[in-house]
CSV table of C-alpha atoms and ligand atoms in Angstrom, one decimal:
chain,number,residue,atom,x,y,z
A,1,MET,CA,134.5,70.9,116.9
A,2,TYR,CA,132.8,68.5,114.8
A,3,ILE,CA,132.2,68.2,110.7
A,4,ASP,CA,129.9,65.6,109.3
A,5,VAL,CA,130.7,65.5,105.8
A,6,HIS,CA,128.1,63.6,104.0
A,7,CYS,CA,124.8,63.3,104.7
A,8,HIS,CA,120.9,62.9,103.9
A,9,LEU,CA,119.3,65.6,105.1
A,10,THR,CA,116.6,65.1,102.5
A,11,ASP,CA,115.6,61.7,103.5
A,12,PRO,CA,111.4,61.9,103.5
A,13,GLU,CA,112.4,59.2,106.7
A,14,TYR,CA,113.0,62.2,109.3
A,15,ASP,CA,109.3,63.2,108.9
A,16,ASN,CA,108.4,60.1,109.8
A,17,PHE,CA,110.3,60.7,113.0
A,18,ASP,CA,110.5,64.7,114.7
A,19,GLY,CA,112.0,66.3,111.4
A,20,VAL,CA,115.1,67.9,109.9
A,21,ALA,CA,115.0,70.8,112.3
A,22,ALA,CA,115.0,69.3,115.4
A,23,VAL,CA,118.4,66.7,113.1
A,24,VAL,CA,120.2,69.8,112.6
A,25,ARG,CA,119.1,71.6,116.6
A,26,ARG,CA,120.6,68.0,118.3
A,27,ALA,CA,124.0,68.1,115.8
A,28,GLU,CA,124.7,71.6,116.9
A,29,GLU,CA,124.2,71.1,119.9
A,30,ALA,CA,126.6,68.1,119.3
A,31,GLY,CA,129.5,70.5,118.9
A,32,VAL,CA,128.5,70.0,114.9
A,33,GLU,CA,129.8,73.0,113.1
A,34,ARG,CA,129.3,72.0,109.1
A,35,MET,CA,127.0,69.5,107.7
A,36,ILE,CA,127.8,68.9,103.7
A,37,CYS,CA,124.2,67.6,102.9
A,38,SER,CA,124.2,65.2,99.8
A,39,GLY,CA,122.4,65.5,96.3
A,40,CYS,CA,121.5,62.2,94.9
A,41,SER,CA,119.6,63.6,92.0
A,42,LEU,CA,118.3,66.5,90.8
A,43,ASP,CA,115.7,66.8,93.2
A,44,SER,CA,117.3,65.6,95.9
A,45,SER,CA,119.3,68.3,94.8
A,46,ILE,CA,117.3,71.0,95.3
A,47,VAL,CA,115.7,69.9,98.3
A,48,ALA,CA,119.5,70.2,99.2
A,49,ALA,CA,119.6,73.6,98.4
A,50,ARG,CA,116.5,75.0,99.9
A,51,ILE,CA,117.9,73.0,104.0
A,52,ALA,CA,121.2,74.7,103.3
A,53,GLU,CA,118.9,77.9,103.1
A,54,THR,CA,117.3,77.6,105.9
A,55,TYR,CA,120.0,76.5,108.5
A,56,GLU,CA,123.5,78.1,109.0
A,57,SER,CA,125.5,74.9,109.9
A,58,VAL,CA,124.0,73.5,106.8
A,59,TYR,CA,126.0,73.0,103.0
A,60,PHE,CA,125.1,71.1,100.4
A,61,CYS,CA,126.4,69.1,97.2
A,62,VAL,CA,124.6,68.5,94.0
A,63,GLY,CA,124.9,65.7,91.5
A,64,PHE,CA,123.5,62.1,90.6
A,65,HIS,CA,124.6,59.4,92.4
A,66,PRO,CA,124.8,55.9,90.5
A,67,CYS,CA,121.5,54.2,91.7
A,68,GLU,CA,119.6,57.0,91.1
A,69,LEU,CA,120.4,57.7,87.3
A,70,ASP,CA,117.1,56.0,86.1
A,71,LYS,CA,115.8,59.9,87.1
A,72,TYR,CA,118.2,61.3,84.8
A,73,LYS,CA,116.4,63.3,82.1
A,74,GLU,CA,118.4,65.1,79.0
A,75,GLY,CA,118.7,69.0,80.3
A,76,ASP,CA,119.2,67.8,84.3
A,77,LEU,CA,122.8,68.2,84.4
A,78,ASP,CA,122.1,72.2,83.2
A,79,ARG,CA,120.7,72.2,86.2
A,80,ILE,CA,122.0,70.8,88.9
A,81,ALA,CA,125.0,72.8,86.7
A,82,ALA,CA,123.1,76.1,87.7
A,83,LEU,CA,123.2,74.9,91.5
A,84,CYS,CA,126.7,75.2,91.7
A,85,SER,CA,126.9,78.6,91.8
A,86,HIS,CA,124.5,79.2,94.8
A,87,GLU,CA,126.9,80.5,97.7
A,88,LYS,CA,126.1,77.3,100.3
A,89,CYS,CA,127.1,74.6,97.0
A,90,VAL,CA,130.8,72.7,97.9
A,91,ALA,CA,130.7,70.1,95.7
A,92,VAL,CA,129.5,68.4,92.9
A,93,GLY,CA,128.5,65.1,94.2
A,94,GLU,CA,127.4,62.3,94.9
A,95,ILE,CA,128.9,60.8,91.8
A,96,GLY,CA,130.9,57.9,90.5
A,97,LEU,CA,129.8,53.9,89.9
A,98,ASP,CA,127.6,51.5,91.8
A,99,TYR,CA,127.5,47.9,90.6
A,100,HIS,CA,126.1,46.1,93.7
A,101,TYR,CA,123.2,45.0,92.9
A,102,GLU,CA,122.3,43.2,89.1
A,103,ASN,CA,119.1,46.5,88.3
A,104,ASN,CA,121.1,48.7,89.1
A,105,PRO,CA,121.3,51.2,86.0
A,106,SER,CA,123.3,50.3,83.3
A,107,LYS,CA,127.1,50.2,83.9
A,108,GLU,CA,127.4,52.2,80.3
A,109,LEU,CA,124.8,55.0,81.5
A,110,GLN,CA,127.1,54.8,84.7
A,111,ARG,CA,130.5,55.5,83.1
A,112,GLU,CA,128.8,58.5,80.7
A,113,LEU,CA,126.9,60.5,83.7
A,114,PHE,CA,130.4,60.0,85.9
A,115,VAL,CA,133.0,61.0,83.5
A,116,ARG,CA,130.2,64.3,82.3
A,117,GLN,CA,129.9,65.2,86.2
A,118,LEU,CA,133.6,65.3,86.8
A,119,GLU,CA,133.9,67.4,83.7
A,120,LEU,CA,131.5,69.3,85.7
A,121,ALA,CA,133.0,70.1,88.3
A,122,ASP,CA,136.4,71.2,86.4
A,123,ARG,CA,134.3,73.5,84.8
A,124,VAL,CA,132.3,75.1,87.6
A,125,GLY,CA,136.0,74.8,90.4
A,126,LEU,CA,134.4,72.7,92.7
A,127,PRO,CA,135.8,69.3,94.5
A,128,VAL,CA,134.2,66.3,94.1
A,129,VAL,CA,132.0,63.3,96.6
A,130,LEU,CA,132.9,59.9,95.1
A,131,HIS,CA,130.3,56.8,95.5
A,132,SER,CA,132.0,53.7,94.6
A,133,ARG,CA,130.4,50.6,95.6
A,134,ASP,CA,131.9,47.0,94.2
A,135,ALA,CA,133.6,49.0,91.3
A,136,ALA,CA,137.0,49.7,92.7
A,137,GLN,CA,139.1,48.9,89.7
A,138,GLU,CA,136.9,51.2,87.0
A,139,THR,CA,136.3,54.2,89.4
A,140,ALA,CA,140.5,54.4,89.9
A,141,GLU,CA,140.6,53.6,86.2
A,142,ILE,CA,138.3,56.6,85.5
A,143,LEU,CA,139.8,59.0,88.0
A,144,GLU,CA,143.5,58.3,86.7
A,145,ALA,CA,142.1,59.3,83.0
A,146,ASN,CA,140.3,61.8,84.3
A,147,ALA,CA,142.9,63.0,86.7
A,148,HIS,CA,143.1,66.5,84.6
A,149,LEU,CA,139.3,67.1,86.4
A,150,LEU,CA,140.0,66.6,89.8
A,151,LYS,CA,142.0,69.8,89.9
A,152,ARG,CA,140.5,71.1,93.0
A,153,GLY,CA,140.3,67.5,94.4
A,154,GLY,CA,137.6,65.1,95.9
A,155,VAL,CA,136.9,62.7,98.6
A,156,MET,CA,135.8,59.3,98.3
A,157,HIS,CA,132.7,58.5,100.2
A,158,CYS,CA,132.2,56.0,102.7
A,159,TYR,CA,135.5,54.3,101.9
A,160,SER,CA,135.3,50.4,101.6
A,161,TYR,CA,138.1,49.7,99.7
A,162,SER,CA,141.5,48.1,100.3
A,163,ALA,CA,144.2,50.3,102.3
A,164,GLU,CA,146.1,49.2,99.0
A,165,MET,CA,143.5,50.7,96.5
A,166,SER,CA,143.8,53.7,99.0
A,167,ASP,CA,147.6,54.6,98.0
A,168,ARG,CA,146.0,54.9,94.1
A,169,PHE,CA,143.1,57.4,95.2
A,170,ALA,CA,145.7,59.2,97.3
A,171,ALA,CA,148.1,59.7,94.0
A,172,LEU,CA,145.0,61.4,92.9
A,173,GLY,CA,144.7,64.5,95.4
A,174,LEU,CA,142.2,62.7,97.1
A,175,SER,CA,141.0,62.4,100.8
A,176,PHE,CA,139.2,59.8,102.6
A,177,SER,CA,136.3,60.0,104.9
A,178,PHE,CA,134.7,57.4,107.0
A,179,GLY,CA,131.3,56.8,108.9
A,180,GLY,CA,129.7,54.4,110.9
A,181,THR,CA,131.3,51.2,109.3
A,182,SER,CA,134.7,52.6,110.9
A,183,THR,CA,133.3,51.5,114.5
A,184,PHE,CA,132.0,48.2,113.7
A,185,LYS,CA,134.2,45.7,115.0
A,186,ASN,CA,133.9,43.6,112.3
A,187,ALA,CA,135.4,46.2,109.8
A,188,ARG,CA,139.2,45.0,109.4
A,189,LYS,CA,139.2,46.3,106.0
A,190,VAL,CA,138.4,49.9,107.1
A,191,LEU,CA,140.0,49.9,110.0
A,192,GLU,CA,143.1,49.1,108.1
A,193,SER,CA,142.3,52.0,105.4
A,194,VAL,CA,142.1,54.4,108.2
A,195,ARG,CA,145.9,53.2,110.1
A,196,ARG,CA,147.1,54.2,106.8
A,197,ILE,CA,146.1,57.1,104.8
A,198,PRO,CA,147.5,60.0,106.3
A,199,ALA,CA,146.1,61.8,108.6
A,200,PRO,CA,145.3,65.5,106.2
A,201,LEU,CA,143.6,63.5,104.0
A,202,ILE,CA,141.0,61.7,106.9
A,203,LEU,CA,137.3,62.4,107.0
A,204,SER,CA,134.8,62.5,108.9
A,205,GLU,CA,130.4,61.3,108.2
A,206,THR,CA,127.5,59.2,109.1
A,207,ASP,CA,125.8,59.0,105.6
A,208,CYS,CA,122.6,59.2,107.6
A,209,PRO,CA,119.8,58.4,107.8
A,210,TYR,CA,121.6,54.5,107.2
A,211,LEU,CA,125.6,53.6,109.1
A,212,THR,CA,124.6,54.1,112.9
A,213,PRO,CA,127.7,53.7,114.3
A,214,GLU,CA,128.2,52.0,117.5
A,215,PRO,CA,127.4,52.3,120.7
A,216,TYR,CA,124.1,53.1,118.4
A,217,ARG,CA,124.1,50.3,115.6
A,218,GLY,CA,120.9,49.3,114.3
A,219,VAL,CA,119.2,52.7,115.7
A,220,PHE,CA,117.6,54.3,112.9
A,221,PRO,CA,117.6,56.6,111.6
A,222,ASN,CA,121.3,58.0,111.9
A,223,GLU,CA,121.8,61.5,112.0
A,224,PRO,CA,124.5,64.1,112.0
A,225,CYS,CA,125.2,64.0,116.2
A,226,ARG,CA,126.5,60.8,115.7
A,227,VAL,CA,129.8,61.5,114.0
A,228,VAL,CA,131.1,62.5,117.4
A,229,HIS,CA,131.5,58.7,118.1
A,230,VAL,CA,133.2,58.4,114.4
A,231,VAL,CA,135.7,61.0,115.1
A,232,GLU,CA,136.7,58.9,118.8
A,233,LYS,CA,137.6,55.7,116.1
A,234,LEU,CA,138.9,57.6,114.6
A,235,ALA,CA,140.7,59.2,116.9
A,236,GLU,CA,141.9,55.9,118.9
A,237,LEU,CA,142.7,54.4,115.7
A,238,LYS,CA,145.3,57.4,114.4
A,239,GLY,CA,146.3,57.0,118.2
A,240,THR,CA,145.9,60.7,119.0
A,241,THR,CA,143.3,62.6,121.1
A,242,SER,CA,139.5,63.0,120.4
A,243,GLU,CA,140.6,67.0,120.2
A,244,GLN,CA,143.3,66.8,117.8
A,245,MET,CA,141.4,64.5,115.5
A,246,GLN,CA,138.5,66.9,115.3
A,247,LYS,CA,141.2,69.9,114.5
A,248,GLN,CA,142.5,67.8,111.6
A,249,ILE,CA,139.0,66.9,110.3
A,250,LEU,CA,138.0,70.6,110.4
A,251,GLU,CA,141.0,71.6,108.8
A,252,ASN,CA,140.9,69.4,106.2
A,253,ALA,CA,137.4,69.8,105.2
A,254,GLU,CA,138.0,73.4,105.3
A,255,ARG,CA,141.1,73.1,102.7
A,256,LEU,CA,138.6,71.1,100.6
A,257,PHE,CA,135.6,72.2,100.7
A,258,PHE,CA,135.3,76.0,102.3
A,259,LYS,CA,138.0,77.9,100.8
A,260,LEU,CA,136.2,79.7,98.9
A,261,HIS,CA,133.4,80.5,101.1
B,1,LIG,NI1,125.5,59.3,100.6
């Protein structure tokens, strides 16, 4: 059995194909027991809640992605906070820093909302789902300065920094999830990280609709049924069997996201 801890079933692209119902059905048929649909804004968090209400295997998290902060209005965090008490809400996320593009929301706004959402997660007693791109040092510094807000833990989703850097995040009690990029041939950094990070801290995801894993790389849209290929690769890198890796990842996800459910 598999779990996709980070997917975007809220993406309107799915309506251009055969829709979310078909995507969820294919995932369940492939043995994906649970999916966590990630919010990126207030609107997508509300849609994620609706999808989780519709499909038993779908859970969700709520929050503002750093690249979506141009949509942020004062008061939105109160509405995000209200969604946290939903019985299928398992985390606050995805939140963090993204300095990749010049025209991303300002660093000041990103840092402010990152910390405020860490505070929110602590207040409501949920783990965090972290997005960090081209901002490794500053992400680590903010998390270290706010380590008291990470009592419920969290996950570095689609972890793409160095293996050495993972030690700093692991020291904060964080887990790491890997997706399609771990199956790509040129992903040397990701492979080193998977080998170094202890198996109890590893999770699987797709981050769909993008980053489709091998052997389907380039196929659009990606979907949670393809997490199977990610887990195969993680098992290979960890020198274990697929069954053992599946079991380990389910235990890891259970501990982080589902112990209250
Ligand atoms: Ni995402």
